[in-house]
């Protein structure tokens, strides 16, 4: 459903339709432009836009292809469908040209199903009728005339006509020459043709001296044109032969019509194919003119447009010699934010933005490509309703506001989750308080019904409502308050100001009038836009904080799961190592027992001779030393491996060389390791770290019960100071203080803060600036003015 009936005029689609007609080469293509309409089938829209996109690629990549010219012969086909009817000779010539075009087009797309599948599908069951082409070639020549040999009878007639015309020519030349000798005709005159008859020009005063028929006279009356009696009979015979020739041509054409009649269905299909190709080609040419593409198309309601441009403005500005910048539109709507409420100053681009949304969505659902980034996403809507402009009518007794209310009635009646609404200057046209209240009620009802759309307004109550209502989001057309000119850029997430007082001041209204107006309006009302911006800023701040907390919780969960997996793996490896050590210990003990038994046996067998006992004792001591050496070597290797192991992994416990601080490795990047010392993250060179055991780490970090602190925003605002002094501190001491300053500044809406770090050798300054680069709350930073501290102070701009 499209509402109202003049929807296309309101969004300037009529300009698109006229441009498409100019790009067509035949009435068949123009007819399809007239039939262009809004579609709601995902498959149909996807097919038509896909065909256009493929043809756009053909125009860009296939330099040897050009859509052939063709004629609309459907009327001739309807005519010859009647038995006994025959076509005109020029229609047969046009049919030959058109069928040649069909044949060339089919030949181009043959074997290119992989490149242009949707266009190749159109060529299925299309015939170029080679037999008909051969019949036409035998029938007419390259000049489009019936050939002499089209039939034996026609050849005989034309031969006889040629012979008699030659006889007439000879006779006329003889009579003219004799007339010149007799002085009846002037020297240098020649045979002329009047009414298809050969005549000779003679002096009017002497015309009676030549026997014949007078066919004409000159404008002065001095010359008469006479057909001599001698050639009248010959000319009559030629005339009869010409009639016979025409009858034979009619017979030939009738026979040709009989040949075509069985193929009429196929011919209609072939010309329908040409009309479709003409139409698709026109859409592709329009896309190239607009730099249009086919974005990601979803069968659901979705809306994520990147660098979208108004198609009509693009066409108009591209024709003008002077360069004009068209500011692209970035707009994204989701299930959470289905309705965008745009506010801002007059002439700031609100209505253009609204019309752009309606025009682009309508164009795409008519099967046209649209000018935006290819990675944009566009969805499907079953209805688009617009309320823009003045619809007051004397005939229908409608005022401007009445017409708006009538439109709202239709919107509410047809509103569904598949409906897009576009409302300009919502609530205007009547008393502001009542109009704003009705508009808010209507917007609430539409929002409850799940519609999607764009609404523009100046009413503060609607901006306040949008800031708290689920499903609606504020948007602003940006305005340069310093230069007092619109920027024509849309920013989603905050309301816009009307800048009424600023614009009035720029125009030149006296200050006393503006002051009186501000007093009458009341300071709270004048500052309402400011309060709205503060609310939206705080809302964005806490939403950003909430998102960061969710990300951290997700990261913490992933880390916990990963650590649990690693712990299980380590525990498994530990058990395997213990088991292996137990087996080796048992082997060592068994070996020692065997050595002891051998020693005892040797002593018994030798009857305990001193020398033997001494020898066996030495062997036992040697075995003991060897076992101890193996154990010591293994311990030394393990210690050496621990000391030399500079490969740190996430979860390792480490300590800075020469310091007592111990922490946990959070990330490893090249030669730099990120270590968590309590709540502080520090990037430290791997050369400065040494691994420690978890027991050593636990001694330095006994378990503490976390305390929960609550902060009042009002208390923070009172205690907030837009600067921090970190001179003489280490990096791990300074960074937490800088982080706390940025958090408070972002939450309280401070525009900028200062960090006093001193000059020194610049190490602390560099560490702080590296941190500022990674902070999402920082818009920019730079040195303080040289007169106020220079490089010893960093001035930080906070994201608004």
mmCIF file of N, CA, C and O in Angstrom, residues 74-134:
data_model
loop_
_atom_site.group_PDB
_atom_site.id
_atom_site.type_symbol
_atom_site.label_atom_id
_atom_site.label_comp_id
_atom_site.label_asym_id
_atom_site.label_seq_id
_atom_site.Cartn_x
_atom_site.Cartn_y
_atom_site.Cartn_z
ATOM 1 N N UNK A 74 4.482 -4.770 -32.484
ATOM 2 C CA UNK A 74 3.369 -5.534 -31.912
ATOM 3 C C UNK A 74 2.043 -5.176 -32.581
ATOM 4 O O UNK A 74 1.166 -6.034 -32.749
ATOM 5 N N UNK A 75 1.888 -3.915 -32.992
ATOM 6 C CA UNK A 75 0.650 -3.535 -33.679
ATOM 7 C C UNK A 75 0.544 -4.254 -35.023
ATOM 8 O O UNK A 75 -0.536 -4.711 -35.416
ATOM 9 N N UNK A 76 1.646 -4.368 -35.751
ATOM 10 C CA UNK A 76 1.650 -5.092 -37.022
ATOM 11 C C UNK A 76 1.307 -6.568 -36.804
ATOM 12 O O UNK A 76 0.572 -7.166 -37.601
ATOM 13 N N UNK A 77 1.824 -7.148 -35.685
ATOM 14 C CA UNK A 77 1.515 -8.553 -35.415
ATOM 15 C C UNK A 77 0.017 -8.738 -35.162
ATOM 16 O O UNK A 77 -0.584 -9.718 -35.637
ATOM 17 N N UNK A 78 -0.577 -7.824 -34.422
ATOM 18 C CA UNK A 78 -2.021 -7.912 -34.203
ATOM 19 C C UNK A 78 -2.776 -7.775 -35.532
ATOM 20 O O UNK A 78 -3.807 -8.431 -35.741
ATOM 21 N N UNK A 79 -2.261 -6.938 -36.424
ATOM 22 C CA UNK A 79 -2.941 -6.708 -37.708
ATOM 23 C C UNK A 79 -2.918 -7.959 -38.580
ATOM 24 O O UNK A 79 -3.950 -8.382 -39.131
ATOM 25 N N UNK A 80 -1.724 -8.561 -38.722
ATOM 26 C CA UNK A 80 -1.622 -9.713 -39.638
ATOM 27 C C UNK A 80 -2.194 -10.981 -39.028
ATOM 28 O O UNK A 80 -2.237 -12.021 -39.682
ATOM 29 N N UNK A 81 -2.614 -10.920 -37.754
ATOM 30 C CA UNK A 81 -3.273 -12.090 -37.172
ATOM 31 C C UNK A 81 -4.592 -12.371 -37.872
ATOM 32 O O UNK A 81 -5.107 -13.496 -37.829
ATOM 33 N N UNK A 82 -5.143 -11.354 -38.565
ATOM 34 C CA UNK A 82 -6.390 -11.524 -39.316
ATOM 35 C C UNK A 82 -6.053 -12.130 -40.680
ATOM 36 O O UNK A 82 -5.230 -11.572 -41.420
ATOM 37 N N UNK A 83 -6.621 -13.247 -41.062
ATOM 38 C CA UNK A 83 -6.341 -13.850 -42.377
ATOM 39 C C UNK A 83 -6.648 -12.866 -43.500
ATOM 40 O O UNK A 83 -7.663 -12.167 -43.492
ATOM 41 N N UNK A 84 -5.744 -12.795 -44.477
ATOM 42 C CA UNK A 84 -5.903 -11.894 -45.617
ATOM 43 C C UNK A 84 -5.202 -10.567 -45.438
ATOM 44 O O UNK A 84 -4.966 -9.841 -46.406
ATOM 45 N N UNK A 85 -4.851 -10.202 -44.180
ATOM 46 C CA UNK A 85 -4.130 -8.952 -43.937
ATOM 47 C C UNK A 85 -2.657 -9.158 -44.278
ATOM 48 O O UNK A 85 -2.138 -10.279 -44.255
ATOM 49 N N UNK A 86 -2.006 -8.049 -44.593
ATOM 50 C CA UNK A 86 -0.593 -8.146 -44.958
ATOM 51 C C UNK A 86 0.152 -6.944 -44.374
ATOM 52 O O UNK A 86 -0.430 -5.884 -44.138
ATOM 53 N N UNK A 87 1.453 -7.071 -44.139
ATOM 54 C CA UNK A 87 2.233 -5.977 -43.555
ATOM 55 C C UNK A 87 2.715 -5.001 -44.624
ATOM 56 O O UNK A 87 2.741 -5.321 -45.811
ATOM 57 N N UNK A 88 3.115 -3.824 -44.161
ATOM 58 C CA UNK A 88 3.753 -2.876 -45.076
ATOM 59 C C UNK A 88 5.197 -3.306 -45.299
ATOM 60 O O UNK A 88 5.792 -4.007 -44.477
ATOM 61 N N UNK A 89 5.743 -2.863 -46.467
ATOM 62 C CA UNK A 89 7.116 -3.244 -46.789
ATOM 63 C C UNK A 89 8.079 -2.725 -45.732
ATOM 64 O O UNK A 89 9.012 -3.426 -45.323
ATOM 65 N N UNK A 90 7.857 -1.471 -45.245
ATOM 66 C CA UNK A 90 8.760 -0.916 -44.235
ATOM 67 C C UNK A 90 8.674 -1.693 -42.921
ATOM 68 O O UNK A 90 9.653 -1.767 -42.175
ATOM 69 N N UNK A 91 7.518 -2.307 -42.623
ATOM 70 C CA UNK A 91 7.411 -3.125 -41.413
ATOM 71 C C UNK A 91 8.252 -4.389 -41.529
ATOM 72 O O UNK A 91 8.834 -4.863 -40.549
ATOM 73 N N UNK A 92 8.315 -4.936 -42.755
ATOM 74 C CA UNK A 92 9.141 -6.132 -42.957
ATOM 75 C C UNK A 92 10.617 -5.785 -42.766
ATOM 76 O O UNK A 92 11.390 -6.537 -42.146
ATOM 77 N N UNK A 93 11.033 -4.612 -43.273
ATOM 78 C CA UNK A 93 12.417 -4.174 -43.077
ATOM 79 C C UNK A 93 12.706 -3.970 -41.588
ATOM 80 O O UNK A 93 13.775 -4.353 -41.083
ATOM 81 N N UNK A 94 11.760 -3.376 -40.856
ATOM 82 C CA UNK A 94 11.930 -3.180 -39.413
ATOM 83 C C UNK A 94 11.976 -4.511 -38.681
ATOM 84 O O UNK A 94 12.728 -4.671 -37.710
ATOM 85 N N UNK A 95 11.181 -5.483 -39.135
ATOM 86 C CA UNK A 95 11.204 -6.803 -38.526
ATOM 87 C C UNK A 95 12.566 -7.454 -38.700
ATOM 88 O O UNK A 95 13.096 -8.081 -37.771
ATOM 89 N N UNK A 96 13.168 -7.270 -39.873
ATOM 90 C CA UNK A 96 14.495 -7.828 -40.114
ATOM 91 C C UNK A 96 15.523 -7.239 -39.163
ATOM 92 O O UNK A 96 16.316 -7.956 -38.546
ATOM 93 N N UNK A 97 15.501 -5.909 -38.989
ATOM 94 C CA UNK A 97 16.444 -5.247 -38.071
ATOM 95 C C UNK A 97 16.235 -5.742 -36.637
ATOM 96 O O UNK A 97 17.194 -6.029 -35.907
ATOM 97 N N UNK A 98 14.986 -5.867 -36.227
ATOM 98 C CA UNK A 98 14.682 -6.263 -34.851
ATOM 99 C C UNK A 98 15.100 -7.705 -34.581
ATOM 100 O O UNK A 98 15.674 -8.001 -33.520
ATOM 101 N N UNK A 99 14.832 -8.609 -35.522
ATOM 102 C CA UNK A 99 15.220 -10.003 -35.323
ATOM 103 C C UNK A 99 16.737 -10.164 -35.322
ATOM 104 O O UNK A 99 17.278 -11.026 -34.617
ATOM 105 N N UNK A 100 17.424 -9.330 -36.100
ATOM 106 C CA UNK A 100 18.886 -9.336 -36.050
ATOM 107 C C UNK A 100 19.353 -8.926 -34.654
ATOM 108 O O UNK A 100 20.314 -9.477 -34.105
ATOM 109 N N UNK A 101 18.665 -7.943 -34.063
ATOM 110 C CA UNK A 101 18.995 -7.525 -32.702
ATOM 111 C C UNK A 101 18.765 -8.630 -31.699
ATOM 112 O O UNK A 101 19.575 -8.831 -30.783
ATOM 113 N N UNK A 102 17.662 -9.375 -31.863
ATOM 114 C CA UNK A 102 17.405 -10.511 -30.973
ATOM 115 C C UNK A 102 18.516 -11.537 -31.099
ATOM 116 O O UNK A 102 19.044 -12.046 -30.094
ATOM 117 N N UNK A 103 18.906 -11.840 -32.344
ATOM 118 C CA UNK A 103 19.945 -12.848 -32.573
ATOM 119 C C UNK A 103 21.276 -12.417 -31.948
ATOM 120 O O UNK A 103 21.955 -13.215 -31.284
ATOM 121 N N UNK A 104 21.662 -11.155 -32.117
ATOM 122 C CA UNK A 104 22.935 -10.675 -31.557
ATOM 123 C C UNK A 104 22.910 -10.685 -30.017
ATOM 124 O O UNK A 104 23.913 -11.008 -29.376
ATOM 125 N N UNK A 105 21.774 -10.328 -29.445
ATOM 126 C CA UNK A 105 21.667 -10.316 -27.982
ATOM 127 C C UNK A 105 21.761 -11.729 -27.423
ATOM 128 O O UNK A 105 22.454 -11.980 -26.425
ATOM 129 N N UNK A 106 21.067 -12.676 -28.070
ATOM 130 C CA UNK A 106 21.137 -14.062 -27.617
ATOM 131 C C UNK A 106 22.556 -14.602 -27.752
ATOM 132 O O UNK A 106 23.039 -15.336 -26.876
ATOM 133 N N UNK A 107 23.234 -14.227 -28.830
ATOM 134 C CA UNK A 107 24.610 -14.695 -29.028
ATOM 135 C C UNK A 107 25.543 -14.145 -27.944
ATOM 136 O O UNK A 107 26.459 -14.837 -27.482
ATOM 137 N N UNK A 108 25.309 -12.903 -27.517
ATOM 138 C CA UNK A 108 26.174 -12.304 -26.497
ATOM 139 C C UNK A 108 26.035 -13.038 -25.165
ATOM 140 O O UNK A 108 27.035 -13.299 -24.485
ATOM 141 N N UNK A 109 24.825 -13.380 -24.771
ATOM 142 C CA UNK A 109 24.604 -13.993 -23.454
ATOM 143 C C UNK A 109 24.799 -15.508 -23.471
ATOM 144 O O UNK A 109 24.747 -16.129 -22.403
ATOM 145 N N UNK A 110 25.018 -16.083 -24.650
ATOM 146 C CA UNK A 110 25.196 -17.528 -24.719
ATOM 147 C C UNK A 110 26.473 -17.931 -23.975
ATOM 148 O O UNK A 110 27.557 -17.398 -24.221
ATOM 149 N N UNK A 111 26.360 -18.871 -23.036
ATOM 150 C CA UNK A 111 27.518 -19.373 -22.297
ATOM 151 C C UNK A 111 27.967 -18.491 -21.149
ATOM 152 O O UNK A 111 29.052 -18.698 -20.594
ATOM 153 N N UNK A 112 27.156 -17.495 -20.765
ATOM 154 C CA UNK A 112 27.556 -16.581 -19.679
ATOM 155 C C UNK A 112 26.627 -16.703 -18.477
ATOM 156 O O UNK A 112 26.401 -15.730 -17.753
ATOM 157 N N UNK A 113 26.117 -17.909 -18.258
ATOM 158 C CA UNK A 113 25.202 -18.125 -17.133
ATOM 159 C C UNK A 113 25.868 -17.857 -15.798
ATOM 160 O O UNK A 113 25.212 -17.387 -14.857
ATOM 161 N N UNK A 114 27.160 -18.155 -15.680
ATOM 162 C CA UNK A 114 27.843 -17.936 -14.405
ATOM 163 C C UNK A 114 28.020 -16.454 -14.111
ATOM 164 O O UNK A 114 27.984 -16.028 -12.954
ATOM 165 N N UNK A 115 28.238 -15.643 -15.157
ATOM 166 C CA UNK A 115 28.461 -14.207 -14.957
ATOM 167 C C UNK A 115 27.152 -13.440 -14.767
ATOM 168 O O UNK A 115 27.053 -12.575 -13.908
ATOM 169 N N UNK A 116 26.156 -13.763 -15.608
ATOM 170 C CA UNK A 116 24.897 -13.015 -15.591
ATOM 171 C C UNK A 116 23.720 -13.992 -15.549
ATOM 172 O O UNK A 116 22.968 -14.125 -16.519
ATOM 173 N N UNK A 117 23.553 -14.706 -14.433
ATOM 174 C CA UNK A 117 22.524 -15.764 -14.388
ATOM 175 C C UNK A 117 21.103 -15.244 -14.572
ATOM 176 O O UNK A 117 20.292 -15.874 -15.254
ATOM 177 N N UNK A 118 20.780 -14.101 -13.982
ATOM 178 C CA UNK A 118 19.401 -13.587 -14.057
ATOM 179 C C UNK A 118 19.082 -13.095 -15.463
ATOM 180 O O UNK A 118 17.958 -13.284 -15.954
ATOM 181 N N UNK A 119 20.030 -12.466 -16.133
ATOM 182 C CA UNK A 119 19.788 -12.011 -17.507
ATOM 183 C C UNK A 119 19.739 -13.196 -18.458
ATOM 184 O O UNK A 119 18.923 -13.202 -19.402
ATOM 185 N N UNK A 120 20.594 -14.169 -18.237
ATOM 186 C CA UNK A 120 20.583 -15.350 -19.114
ATOM 187 C C UNK A 120 19.260 -16.100 -19.002
ATOM 188 O O UNK A 120 18.803 -16.715 -19.976
ATOM 189 N N UNK A 121 18.643 -16.047 -17.821
ATOM 190 C CA UNK A 121 17.354 -16.715 -17.654
ATOM 191 C C UNK A 121 16.285 -16.067 -18.535
ATOM 192 O O UNK A 121 15.347 -16.728 -18.983
ATOM 193 N N UNK A 122 16.439 -14.771 -18.819
ATOM 194 C CA UNK A 122 15.474 -14.091 -19.699
ATOM 195 C C UNK A 122 15.572 -14.578 -21.131
ATOM 196 O O UNK A 122 14.616 -14.459 -21.899
ATOM 197 N N UNK A 123 16.729 -15.089 -21.522
ATOM 198 C CA UNK A 123 16.918 -15.516 -22.913
ATOM 199 C C UNK A 123 16.325 -16.893 -23.191
ATOM 200 O O UNK A 123 16.296 -17.323 -24.345
ATOM 201 N N UNK A 124 15.874 -17.571 -22.129
ATOM 202 C CA UNK A 124 15.317 -18.910 -22.326
ATOM 203 C C UNK A 124 14.043 -18.825 -23.175
ATOM 204 O O UNK A 124 13.228 -17.918 -23.004
ATOM 205 N N UNK A 125 13.883 -19.757 -24.087
ATOM 206 C CA UNK A 125 12.694 -19.882 -24.946
ATOM 207 C C UNK A 125 12.504 -18.687 -25.871
ATOM 208 O O UNK A 125 11.392 -18.442 -26.371
ATOM 209 N N UNK A 126 13.567 -17.910 -26.102
ATOM 210 C CA UNK A 126 13.488 -16.799 -27.056
ATOM 211 C C UNK A 126 14.102 -17.259 -28.370
ATOM 212 O O UNK A 126 15.215 -17.783 -28.403
ATOM 213 N N UNK A 127 13.365 -17.079 -29.493
ATOM 214 C CA UNK A 127 13.814 -17.521 -30.812
ATOM 215 C C UNK A 127 14.063 -16.297 -31.687
ATOM 216 O O UNK A 127 13.325 -15.304 -31.609
ATOM 217 N N UNK A 128 15.120 -16.354 -32.483
ATOM 218 C CA UNK A 128 15.381 -15.255 -33.422
ATOM 219 C C UNK A 128 14.840 -15.556 -34.814
ATOM 220 O O UNK A 128 15.038 -14.751 -35.741
ATOM 221 N N UNK A 129 14.188 -16.718 -35.018
ATOM 222 C CA UNK A 129 13.481 -17.086 -36.248
ATOM 223 C C UNK A 129 14.380 -16.959 -37.489
ATOM 224 O O UNK A 129 14.171 -16.100 -38.348
ATOM 225 N N UNK A 130 15.378 -17.825 -37.590
ATOM 226 C CA UNK A 130 16.272 -17.760 -38.758
ATOM 227 C C UNK A 130 15.540 -18.001 -40.076
ATOM 228 O O UNK A 130 15.911 -17.412 -41.104
ATOM 229 N N UNK A 131 14.486 -18.838 -40.082
ATOM 230 C CA UNK A 131 13.737 -19.080 -41.325
ATOM 231 C C UNK A 131 13.029 -17.810 -41.787
ATOM 232 O O UNK A 131 12.971 -17.514 -42.983
ATOM 233 N N UNK A 132 12.492 -17.067 -40.820
ATOM 234 C CA UNK A 132 11.830 -15.808 -41.173
ATOM 235 C C UNK A 132 12.847 -14.814 -41.719
ATOM 236 O O UNK A 132 12.588 -14.098 -42.694
ATOM 237 N N UNK A 133 14.027 -14.756 -41.094
ATOM 238 C CA UNK A 133 15.073 -13.853 -41.575
ATOM 239 C C UNK A 133 15.492 -14.203 -43.007
ATOM 240 O O UNK A 133 15.707 -13.316 -43.836
ATOM 241 N N UNK A 134 15.606 -15.490 -43.286
ATOM 242 C CA UNK A 134 15.957 -15.892 -44.648
ATOM 243 C C UNK A 134 14.863 -15.521 -45.634
ATOM 244 O O UNK A 134 15.137 -15.080 -46.771
#
